[in-house]
Coordinates of C-alpha atoms in Angstrom, one line a residue:
M257 CA 92.9 110.2 87.1
I258 CA 93.6 106.6 88.4
Y259 CA 97.0 104.6 86.8
K260 CA 96.5 100.8 87.1
K261 CA 99.0 98.1 88.5
S262 CA 100.0 94.6 89.5
F263 CA 100.7 93.4 92.1
T264 CA 101.6 89.9 93.6
P265 CA 101.1 90.4 97.8
E266 CA 104.0 89.9 97.6
E267 CA 105.7 93.1 96.3
F268 CA 103.2 95.9 97.9
S269 CA 101.4 95.6 100.7
P270 CA 100.3 98.8 101.9
E271 CA 99.0 97.1 104.9
V272 CA 102.7 96.4 105.7
I273 CA 104.1 99.9 104.1
L274 CA 102.0 101.5 106.6
N275 CA 102.2 100.1 110.5
S276 CA 106.6 100.4 108.9
G277 CA 107.1 103.0 110.8
Q278 CA 108.8 105.2 108.0
V279 CA 105.5 106.9 107.1
F280 CA 103.5 108.7 109.1
R281 CA 100.3 109.9 106.6
M282 CA 99.6 107.2 105.1
Q283 CA 95.9 105.7 106.6
K284 CA 93.8 102.7 105.3
D285 CA 89.6 103.0 105.2
T286 CA 87.7 99.5 105.2
G287 CA 85.4 99.8 103.1
A288 CA 84.4 96.2 104.9
K289 CA 81.2 97.3 106.1
N290 CA 79.8 99.0 102.8
G291 CA 80.7 95.9 100.1
L292 CA 84.2 98.0 99.4
P293 CA 87.0 97.9 99.2
D294 CA 89.7 99.0 102.3
I295 CA 90.2 102.6 100.4
Y296 CA 94.3 103.7 101.6
S297 CA 95.0 107.7 101.6
A298 CA 98.7 108.9 101.3
Y299 CA 100.4 112.6 101.6
S300 CA 104.1 113.7 101.1
G301 CA 104.1 117.3 100.8
N302 CA 102.0 118.8 98.4
N303 CA 101.2 115.3 97.3
D304 CA 98.1 113.5 97.4
I305 CA 96.3 110.2 96.3
M306 CA 94.1 107.6 96.5
F307 CA 94.4 103.6 95.9
Y308 CA 92.5 100.0 96.6
L309 CA 92.2 97.1 94.9
N310 CA 90.5 96.3 92.8
K311 CA 89.3 92.4 93.0
D312 CA 87.2 93.0 90.1
T313 CA 90.8 94.5 87.3
D314 CA 93.2 92.4 90.1
T315 CA 95.0 95.9 89.9
W316 CA 95.5 98.1 92.1
D317 CA 94.2 101.6 90.9
F318 CA 96.1 104.7 91.6
V319 CA 93.5 108.2 91.9
C320 CA 95.8 111.4 92.0
D321 CA 96.5 114.5 89.8
K322 CA 97.9 113.2 86.3
K323 CA 100.8 116.1 87.1
Q324 CA 101.4 113.5 90.2
W325 CA 101.9 109.7 88.9
E326 CA 105.8 110.6 88.7
F327 CA 105.8 112.0 92.0
W328 CA 103.9 109.0 93.6
Q329 CA 105.5 105.8 91.3
S330 CA 109.1 107.8 92.9
Y331 CA 107.2 107.3 96.6
F332 CA 106.6 103.6 96.7
D333 CA 109.9 103.1 94.2
F334 CA 107.0 101.0 91.8
E335 CA 110.9 100.6 89.4
R336 CA 113.0 98.7 92.0
D337 CA 112.3 95.2 92.0
Y338 CA 112.7 94.1 96.2
G339 CA 112.0 89.9 94.5
L340 CA 116.4 90.1 93.8
Y341 CA 116.8 91.5 97.5
N342 CA 113.9 89.1 99.5
Q343 CA 115.6 86.4 96.7
K344 CA 119.2 86.7 98.5
I345 CA 117.4 86.5 102.3
L346 CA 116.0 83.9 101.7
E347 CA 119.2 82.1 100.2
S348 CA 121.0 83.6 103.6
E349 CA 121.4 81.2 107.0
D350 CA 119.4 84.6 109.2
V351 CA 116.6 82.4 110.6
F352 CA 115.3 85.8 112.4
L353 CA 115.5 88.1 108.8
K354 CA 114.0 84.9 106.9
D355 CA 111.0 84.9 109.1
A356 CA 110.8 88.7 109.2
L357 CA 110.9 88.4 105.4
R358 CA 108.0 86.5 105.6
F359 CA 106.1 87.9 108.1
S360 CA 107.0 91.0 106.2
F361 CA 106.5 90.6 102.4
G362 CA 105.1 93.6 100.3
M363 CA 107.7 96.3 102.6
R364 CA 108.6 98.7 100.1
I365 CA 111.0 101.5 100.9
L366 CA 109.6 104.7 100.5
R367 CA 110.9 108.2 99.0
Q368 CA 109.3 110.8 100.5
D369 CA 109.2 114.8 100.1
L370 CA 112.9 115.8 101.4
W371 CA 111.1 119.3 103.9
E372 CA 108.2 117.2 104.7
T373 CA 110.7 113.9 105.7
F374 CA 113.5 116.6 107.5
I375 CA 110.7 117.8 109.6
S376 CA 108.8 113.8 110.8
Y377 CA 111.7 112.7 112.1
M378 CA 112.9 115.8 114.3
V379 CA 109.9 115.3 115.4
S380 CA 110.9 111.5 116.6
Q381 CA 113.5 111.4 119.0
N382 CA 113.0 110.8 121.8
N383 CA 108.4 109.9 120.6
N384 CA 106.3 107.0 119.7
I385 CA 105.4 105.8 116.5
P386 CA 101.1 107.3 117.7
K387 CA 103.0 110.8 118.8
I388 CA 104.9 111.4 116.1
K389 CA 101.8 111.1 114.0
K390 CA 99.2 113.7 116.1
T391 CA 102.4 116.1 116.1
L392 CA 102.5 115.8 112.1
K393 CA 98.5 116.3 111.6
T394 CA 98.5 118.2 114.8
L395 CA 100.6 120.5 111.8
T396 CA 99.2 120.2 109.2
E397 CA 95.3 121.1 110.1
R398 CA 96.3 124.4 112.0
Y399 CA 99.4 126.1 109.2
S400 CA 98.1 124.0 106.3
D401 CA 94.1 122.8 104.5
G402 CA 94.6 119.7 106.6
I403 CA 96.4 117.2 103.6
H404 CA 99.6 119.6 102.5
F405 CA 102.5 119.6 104.7
P406 CA 102.8 123.3 105.3
D407 CA 106.4 124.7 104.2
A408 CA 109.3 126.7 105.2
K409 CA 108.1 130.0 104.9
I410 CA 105.3 129.2 106.4
L411 CA 107.0 127.4 110.0
S412 CA 109.4 129.9 109.9
Q413 CA 106.9 132.9 110.5
I414 CA 105.5 130.8 114.1
P415 CA 106.7 131.8 117.1
L416 CA 108.7 129.8 118.8
E417 CA 105.9 129.4 121.6
E418 CA 102.6 128.7 119.6
L419 CA 105.4 126.7 117.7
K420 CA 105.0 124.8 121.2
E421 CA 101.1 125.1 122.5
G422 CA 99.3 121.9 121.1
T423 CA 101.9 119.9 118.8
A424 CA 103.0 118.0 121.8
L425 CA 106.6 119.6 120.0
G426 CA 108.2 120.0 123.0
Y427 CA 112.4 121.1 122.9
R428 CA 111.8 120.1 119.9
A429 CA 110.1 123.8 118.9
E430 CA 113.2 124.8 119.5
Y431 CA 115.4 123.1 116.3
I432 CA 112.1 123.3 113.5
C433 CA 112.2 127.3 114.1
E434 CA 115.0 127.5 113.7
F435 CA 115.7 124.6 111.1
S436 CA 112.6 126.0 108.8
K437 CA 114.1 129.3 109.5
R438 CA 117.2 128.5 107.8
V439 CA 115.7 126.3 105.0
A440 CA 113.1 129.6 104.8
T441 CA 116.4 132.2 104.1
G442 CA 118.2 130.0 102.1
D443 CA 119.9 129.2 103.3
I444 CA 120.2 124.9 104.2
I445 CA 119.2 123.9 99.8
L446 CA 117.6 121.5 100.8
E447 CA 118.1 120.2 96.6
D448 CA 121.9 120.4 97.2
F449 CA 121.6 117.6 99.4
Y450 CA 120.0 115.0 97.1
G451 CA 124.1 116.0 94.7
L452 CA 126.1 114.8 97.3
E453 CA 128.0 111.5 98.0
A454 CA 125.7 109.8 101.2
D455 CA 129.2 110.6 103.7
A456 CA 129.1 114.1 102.9
A457 CA 125.3 114.0 103.2
Y458 CA 125.0 112.0 106.6
D459 CA 127.7 114.3 108.2
K460 CA 126.0 117.4 106.0
L461 CA 122.8 116.5 108.3
L462 CA 125.1 115.8 111.6
E463 CA 125.7 119.6 111.3
I464 CA 122.3 120.7 111.7
K465 CA 121.1 121.7 115.2
G466 CA 118.7 118.8 116.3
I467 CA 120.0 116.0 113.8
G468 CA 121.2 113.2 116.1
P469 CA 122.8 110.1 114.0
K470 CA 119.2 108.1 113.9
V471 CA 117.7 110.8 113.1
A472 CA 120.1 111.9 110.1
N473 CA 120.2 108.0 109.1
C474 CA 115.9 108.1 108.8
I475 CA 116.5 111.0 106.5
M476 CA 119.2 109.1 104.7
L477 CA 116.6 106.2 104.2
Y478 CA 112.9 108.2 104.3
G479 CA 113.9 110.7 102.3
L480 CA 117.1 110.4 100.6
H481 CA 116.1 107.4 99.6
A482 CA 120.3 106.0 100.2
M483 CA 118.6 102.1 101.1
D484 CA 122.8 101.8 102.3
S485 CA 121.9 103.3 105.6
Y486 CA 120.4 101.6 108.8
P487 CA 118.3 103.3 111.4
V488 CA 119.5 102.2 115.6
D489 CA 116.4 103.4 117.5
T490 CA 115.3 101.4 121.0
W491 CA 113.3 98.8 118.9
M492 CA 116.9 97.2 116.8
K493 CA 119.2 98.1 120.1
K494 CA 117.0 95.3 121.5
I495 CA 117.1 93.0 118.0
I496 CA 120.4 93.1 118.2
T497 CA 121.0 91.8 121.2
E498 CA 117.1 89.7 121.7
D499 CA 118.2 88.1 118.5
Y500 CA 121.4 88.4 117.2
G501 CA 123.3 88.4 121.2
H502 CA 126.1 86.3 120.0
M503 CA 127.0 89.9 118.3
K504 CA 128.1 93.1 119.7
Q505 CA 125.8 95.6 118.4
A506 CA 129.6 97.5 115.8
E507 CA 129.8 93.2 115.1
Y508 CA 126.5 93.1 114.3
M509 CA 125.9 96.6 112.4
D510 CA 129.3 94.5 109.9
Y511 CA 127.4 91.6 109.0
I512 CA 123.7 93.6 108.1
N513 CA 127.0 95.9 105.6
L514 CA 129.2 92.5 104.8
S515 CA 125.4 90.5 103.7
Y516 CA 123.6 92.7 102.6
P517 CA 125.8 95.3 100.6
G518 CA 122.6 98.8 99.0
Y519 CA 120.1 97.7 100.5
Q520 CA 121.0 97.6 104.5
G521 CA 118.1 99.1 105.3
Y522 CA 116.1 97.3 103.9
I523 CA 116.8 94.6 106.0
Q524 CA 116.5 97.3 109.3
Q525 CA 112.4 98.0 107.8
L526 CA 111.7 94.3 107.8
Q527 CA 112.7 93.2 111.0
F528 CA 112.3 96.6 112.5
Y529 CA 108.1 95.5 111.5
Y530 CA 108.5 92.3 111.8
K531 CA 109.7 92.7 115.5
R532 CA 106.6 95.1 116.7
N533 CA 104.5 93.7 115.0
K534 CA 104.2 89.7 115.9
K535 CA 102.4 88.5 118.6

């Protein structure tokens, strides 16, 4: 099925989203050489989609199974008006953030498959984006069909040494083995996290081996879509030091929480993308 959506460049930019650091299984296949539009594809859990800008109708055309369309609308957070956030940012006196917004128009916070988000961010700790993508690709090709992410029952049956071999997981393999077994046996029920208050969900995440504050905040933001989560990694620490140098980290977090309540995670993504990609 093809589903059409109309967006301005300020409302939706897959180029910005796929390079924002929040997603590891979205890609672009350029069609420029053949006179075709760039085609983007995304995969999350058992769902897959392709989409492109249709210049004839001036719409973004999304191609997916009819049963998956509801998931993808939620995934891209299409019901949320990011223009309201953008207006508040532009009205602020934060020069760095306003520059980040103008550089990052079209950013959206994705609501990804929760199981895959857990594994992805366990893989992400002390790691870089190319290696994370490569590891997830290897897991998908080795233990699934190369498109859909392997589920907990499958990963729980993989011996630790085999999981380490050729995946670049290293010490993270132990975390994934244990977590997969706990999910597969029902010791951890992922759906239960949706019913928890944010603080309770965060505390429960920290109880899981292999999940620290940064990973917990990423799972909160990109899996549970808790928009007030603000992951602090090395890039964000660099931003606080270099671009908000008059503040200590605790002061800076107070500023973010007081100034942008309810969409701190969106602020983080704008800043991260801008700092990492500007020349």
